[in-house]
mmCIF file of C-alpha atoms in Angstrom:
data_model
loop_
_atom_site.group_PDB
_atom_site.id
_atom_site.type_symbol
_atom_site.label_atom_id
_atom_site.label_comp_id
_atom_site.label_asym_id
_atom_site.label_seq_id
_atom_site.Cartn_x
_atom_site.Cartn_y
_atom_site.Cartn_z
ATOM 1 C CA ALA J 1 94.676 108.098 69.233
ATOM 2 C CA LEU J 2 93.638 104.586 71.250
ATOM 3 C CA ALA J 3 95.141 105.949 74.342
ATOM 4 C CA ALA J 4 93.246 109.176 74.229
ATOM 5 C CA LEU J 5 90.157 106.964 73.666
ATOM 6 C CA GLY J 6 90.900 104.537 76.312
ATOM 7 C CA ARG J 7 91.426 107.521 79.058
ATOM 8 C CA GLY J 8 87.902 108.941 77.934
ATOM 9 C CA LEU J 9 86.630 105.611 78.542
ATOM 10 C CA GLU J 10 88.028 104.699 81.591
ATOM 11 C CA GLN J 11 87.226 108.706 82.231
ATOM 12 C CA ALA J 12 83.344 107.458 81.977
ATOM 13 C CA ASN J 13 83.701 104.945 84.151
ATOM 14 C CA GLN J 14 83.101 102.082 81.102
ATOM 15 C CA THR J 15 86.748 100.016 82.015
ATOM 16 C CA ASP J 16 86.004 96.811 80.534
ATOM 17 C CA GLN J 17 85.918 99.093 76.937
ATOM 18 C CA ALA J 18 88.930 101.128 78.074
ATOM 19 C CA LEU J 19 90.488 97.896 78.857
ATOM 20 C CA GLU J 20 90.229 96.493 75.279
ATOM 21 C CA VAL J 21 91.460 99.550 73.807
ATOM 22 C CA CYS J 22 94.711 99.485 75.829
ATOM 23 C CA LYS J 23 95.371 96.028 75.223
ATOM 24 C CA ALA J 24 95.114 96.544 71.094
ATOM 25 C CA ASN J 25 97.579 99.890 72.497
ATOM 26 C CA LEU J 26 99.929 98.263 73.779
ATOM 27 C CA ALA J 27 100.363 95.355 70.388
ATOM 28 C CA ARG J 28 100.083 98.721 68.327
ATOM 29 C CA THR J 29 102.983 99.440 70.265
ATOM 30 C CA LEU J 30 104.842 96.312 70.418
ATOM 31 C CA ARG J 31 104.306 95.972 66.820
ATOM 32 C CA VAL J 32 105.951 99.234 65.120
ATOM 33 C CA MET J 33 108.573 100.419 67.685
ATOM 34 C CA PRO J 34 111.428 99.597 67.665
ATOM 35 C CA PRO J 35 112.673 97.711 70.485
ATOM 36 C CA CYS J 36 115.188 100.695 72.968
ATOM 37 C CA ASP J 37 114.916 101.522 76.800
ATOM 38 C CA ASN J 38 112.700 104.077 76.079
ATOM 39 C CA VAL J 39 110.910 102.000 74.223
ATOM 40 C CA THR J 40 110.303 99.073 77.239
ATOM 41 C CA ARG J 41 109.219 102.668 79.118
ATOM 42 C CA ILE J 42 106.124 103.309 77.263
ATOM 43 C CA ILE J 43 105.511 99.385 77.507
ATOM 44 C CA LEU J 44 106.015 99.310 81.059
ATOM 45 C CA SER J 45 103.587 101.857 81.660
ATOM 46 C CA GLN J 46 101.505 100.611 79.204
ATOM 47 C CA LYS J 47 100.961 97.464 81.363
ATOM 48 C CA GLY J 48 100.838 98.922 83.897
ATOM 49 C CA ASN J 49 97.517 101.517 82.580
ATOM 50 C CA ILE J 50 95.724 97.723 82.079
ATOM 51 C CA ALA J 51 97.239 95.929 84.569
ATOM 52 C CA ALA J 52 95.098 99.089 86.861
ATOM 53 C CA LEU J 53 92.193 98.380 84.485
ATOM 54 C CA LEU J 54 92.074 94.225 85.111
ATOM 55 C CA HIS J 55 92.029 95.412 89.431
ATOM 56 C CA ALA J 56 88.945 97.416 88.515
ATOM 57 C CA THR J 57 87.191 95.219 86.307
ATOM 58 C CA GLY J 58 87.993 92.552 89.180
ATOM 59 C CA LYS J 59 90.316 90.340 87.255
ATOM 60 C CA LEU J 60 92.575 90.347 90.054
ATOM 61 C CA ASP J 61 95.250 86.915 89.215
ATOM 62 C CA GLU J 62 95.283 88.868 85.051
ATOM 63 C CA ALA J 63 96.492 92.556 87.172
ATOM 64 C CA THR J 64 98.896 90.290 89.460
ATOM 65 C CA GLU J 65 101.063 88.621 86.638
ATOM 66 C CA MET J 66 100.749 92.180 84.688
ATOM 67 C CA SER J 67 102.119 93.974 88.098
ATOM 68 C CA ARG J 68 104.907 91.289 88.436
ATOM 69 C CA GLU J 69 105.931 91.722 84.480
ATOM 70 C CA ILE J 70 106.181 96.475 85.563
ATOM 71 C CA TYR J 71 108.347 95.717 88.567
ATOM 72 C CA ALA J 72 110.825 92.854 86.627
ATOM 73 C CA GLY J 73 110.491 95.440 83.210
ATOM 74 C CA LEU J 74 111.607 98.148 85.197
ATOM 75 C CA LEU J 75 114.838 96.361 87.749
ATOM 76 C CA ALA J 76 115.863 94.742 84.743
ATOM 77 C CA LEU J 77 116.417 98.449 82.455
ATOM 78 C CA SER J 78 118.105 99.579 86.618
ATOM 79 C CA ALA J 79 117.501 99.192 90.340
ATOM 80 C CA THR J 80 117.588 103.103 90.693
ATOM 81 C CA GLU J 81 115.041 103.468 87.895
ATOM 82 C CA PRO J 82 112.505 106.126 89.465
ATOM 83 C CA LEU J 83 109.134 104.336 88.724
ATOM 84 C CA ARG J 84 110.481 101.069 90.765
ATOM 85 C CA PRO J 85 108.877 102.580 93.873
ATOM 86 C CA SER J 86 105.257 102.694 92.125
ATOM 87 C CA ALA J 87 105.497 99.637 90.482
ATOM 88 C CA ALA J 88 106.258 97.712 93.503
ATOM 89 C CA LEU J 89 103.574 99.222 95.841
ATOM 90 C CA ASN J 90 101.213 98.278 93.140
ATOM 91 C CA LEU J 91 102.506 94.724 92.628
ATOM 92 C CA ALA J 92 102.196 94.702 96.371
ATOM 93 C CA VAL J 93 98.335 95.713 96.679
ATOM 94 C CA ASN J 94 97.765 93.092 94.109
ATOM 95 C CA LEU J 95 99.486 90.200 96.054
ATOM 96 C CA PHE J 96 97.121 90.751 98.874
ATOM 97 C CA ASN J 97 94.053 92.038 96.722
ATOM 98 C CA ASN J 98 93.240 94.085 99.238
ATOM 99 C CA GLY J 99 92.291 91.230 101.516
ATOM 100 C CA ARG J 100 90.588 89.670 99.568
ATOM 101 C CA ARG J 101 90.856 86.549 100.100
ATOM 102 C CA ARG J 102 92.986 84.392 102.597
ATOM 103 C CA LEU J 103 97.270 84.687 101.745
ATOM 104 C CA ASP J 104 99.050 80.961 102.499
ATOM 105 C CA GLN J 105 102.622 81.963 104.588
ATOM 106 C CA ASP J 106 104.248 82.268 102.098
ATOM 107 C CA GLU J 107 102.523 84.615 99.942
ATOM 108 C CA TYR J 108 102.297 86.594 102.957
ATOM 109 C CA ALA J 109 106.521 86.490 103.216
ATOM 110 C CA GLU J 110 106.752 87.343 99.340
ATOM 111 C CA VAL J 111 104.741 89.946 99.670
ATOM 112 C CA LYS J 112 105.944 91.142 103.367
ATOM 113 C CA SER J 113 110.024 91.106 101.458
ATOM 114 C CA LEU J 114 109.046 92.680 98.379
ATOM 115 C CA LEU J 115 108.021 95.705 100.871
ATOM 116 C CA ARG J 116 110.779 95.925 102.923
ATOM 117 C CA THR J 117 113.065 95.715 100.189
ATOM 118 C CA ASN J 118 111.832 98.658 97.933
ATOM 119 C CA ILE J 119 111.169 100.921 101.481
ATOM 120 C CA PRO J 120 114.470 101.922 102.268
ATOM 121 C CA TYR J 121 114.624 102.702 98.582
ATOM 122 C CA ALA J 122 111.192 105.240 98.259
ATOM 123 C CA ARG J 123 112.327 106.814 100.998
ATOM 124 C CA ARG J 124 115.661 107.956 99.506
ATOM 125 C CA MET J 125 114.006 108.489 96.696
ATOM 126 C CA LEU J 126 110.881 109.971 97.581
ATOM 127 C CA GLY J 127 111.582 110.962 101.054
ATOM 128 C CA ASN J 128 110.153 110.115 103.898
ATOM 129 C CA ASP J 129 107.019 111.742 103.406
ATOM 130 C CA HIS J 130 105.682 110.710 99.795
ATOM 131 C CA LEU J 131 102.088 109.670 99.758
ATOM 132 C CA ILE J 132 104.049 106.408 98.092
ATOM 133 C CA THR J 133 106.192 106.145 100.635
ATOM 134 C CA THR J 134 103.416 106.402 103.196
ATOM 135 C CA ASN J 135 100.993 103.817 101.603
ATOM 136 C CA MET J 136 104.468 101.298 101.363
ATOM 137 C CA ALA J 137 104.929 101.685 104.952
ATOM 138 C CA GLU J 138 101.117 101.635 105.966
ATOM 139 C CA LEU J 139 100.559 98.583 103.417
ATOM 140 C CA LEU J 140 103.392 96.281 105.669
ATOM 141 C CA SER J 141 101.697 97.194 109.109
ATOM 142 C CA VAL J 142 98.320 95.699 107.615
ATOM 143 C CA ILE J 143 99.711 92.817 105.901
ATOM 144 C CA ILE J 144 101.306 91.804 108.775
ATOM 145 C CA ILE J 145 98.193 92.103 111.050
ATOM 146 C CA ASP J 146 96.274 90.640 109.015
ATOM 147 C CA GLU J 147 98.945 87.575 108.791
ATOM 148 C CA VAL J 148 99.056 87.506 112.694
ATOM 149 C CA GLN J 149 95.262 87.624 112.433
ATOM 150 C CA GLN J 150 94.568 84.571 109.921
ATOM 151 C CA HIS J 151 97.472 82.451 111.726
ATOM 152 C CA ARG J 152 97.460 82.538 114.959
ATOM 153 C CA ASP J 153 98.859 79.343 115.159
ATOM 154 C CA ALA J 154 101.904 80.228 113.465
ATOM 155 C CA ALA J 155 105.335 81.276 114.790
ATOM 156 C CA ASP J 156 105.404 83.697 117.484
ATOM 157 C CA PRO J 157 104.801 87.301 115.236
ATOM 158 C CA SER J 158 105.787 89.169 118.183
ATOM 159 C CA GLU J 159 109.001 90.718 115.930
ATOM 160 C CA ASP J 160 106.402 91.181 113.145
ATOM 161 C CA LEU J 161 103.694 93.388 115.108
ATOM 162 C CA LEU J 162 106.926 95.918 117.368
ATOM 163 C CA GLU J 163 107.827 96.422 113.501
ATOM 164 C CA ALA J 164 103.896 97.214 112.792
ATOM 165 C CA VAL J 165 103.264 99.255 116.352
ATOM 166 C CA THR J 166 107.166 101.633 115.477
ATOM 167 C CA THR J 167 105.943 101.515 111.798
ATOM 168 C CA LEU J 168 101.875 103.097 113.136
ATOM 169 C CA GLU J 169 103.659 105.087 115.755
ATOM 170 C CA ASP J 170 105.601 106.777 113.091
ATOM 171 C CA LEU J 171 102.987 107.310 110.331
ATOM 172 C CA CYS J 172 100.726 108.436 112.953
ATOM 173 C CA LYS J 173 103.146 111.748 113.490
ATOM 174 C CA ARG J 174 103.298 112.666 109.917
ATOM 175 C CA GLY J 175 99.926 112.173 109.454
ATOM 176 C CA ARG J 176 98.657 114.402 112.246
ATOM 177 C CA ARG J 177 101.706 116.907 110.913
ATOM 178 C CA ILE J 178 101.120 116.848 107.187
ATOM 179 C CA PHE J 179 97.185 115.675 106.986
ATOM 180 C CA GLY J 180 95.870 116.594 110.355
ATOM 181 C CA ALA J 181 94.851 114.839 112.930
ATOM 182 C CA THR J 182 91.237 114.532 111.920
ATOM 183 C CA HIS J 183 91.633 113.425 108.623
ATOM 184 C CA PRO J 184 90.788 110.374 107.378
ATOM 185 C CA GLN J 185 93.697 109.415 106.590
ATOM 186 C CA THR J 186 95.487 110.176 110.099
ATOM 187 C CA LEU J 187 92.730 108.076 112.115
ATOM 188 C CA LYS J 188 93.320 105.469 109.558
ATOM 189 C CA PHE J 189 97.624 104.773 110.937
ATOM 190 C CA GLU J 190 95.617 105.447 114.370
ATOM 191 C CA LYS J 191 93.262 102.749 114.007
ATOM 192 C CA ASN J 192 95.817 100.692 112.655
ATOM 193 C CA LEU J 193 97.920 100.999 115.312
ATOM 194 C CA LYS J 194 95.528 100.705 118.401
ATOM 195 C CA LEU J 195 95.024 97.071 116.348
ATOM 196 C CA ALA J 196 98.548 95.982 116.350
ATOM 197 C CA ARG J 197 98.935 96.878 119.873
ATOM 198 C CA LYS J 198 95.924 95.175 121.124
ATOM 199 C CA LEU J 199 97.352 92.237 119.296
ATOM 200 C CA ILE J 200 100.574 91.843 121.066
ATOM 201 C CA VAL J 201 98.913 91.988 124.220
ATOM 202 C CA SER J 202 96.428 89.600 123.816
ATOM 203 C CA ILE J 203 99.753 86.929 122.042
ATOM 204 C CA ALA J 204 101.585 88.231 125.593
ATOM 205 C CA ARG J 205 98.385 87.184 127.936
ATOM 206 C CA GLY J 206 98.608 84.127 125.568
ATOM 207 C CA GLY J 207 94.985 85.241 123.195
#
């Protein structure tokens, strides 16, 4: 009943109330359900709902910590847990905070490592064309571009930028095949590809 109420409030855009209901539902699950792997998955799923609502209400630090708990919990269950790619993507989004603040270089390194670890796994489990896989690859490229723009005085970023270019070239091809040449997602891939190439030229010229 609490889960259904939370979904209804969320659909009605009553996000704050939905968050409180989802927290109450999680507390009830923790209180009444005996520990086992299946219950752990239920708990992690409920925490995923809470993390999404925390993000939606602007509580980004809380959303990030909840996302960390979910990712760590899934890895503790199994390194091949089916929900691992989506949990890794959600954690990466929260770590990056959608570009809302400048990250330091350790934070960039953390989120890039997270994505580079999980993209190959997502490709094996879900396939190259799956939305989670392409979103992870795109996010890694965007983070690389953002890091270069924010930290132009750092070590030579050419290798990272070449990785971004290669990734975005592949995403552009997939976007044209899957979505069509004029689809907003394809156009976004192409925009980021142009930006990455422009940064490479600028760095090569000493800009």
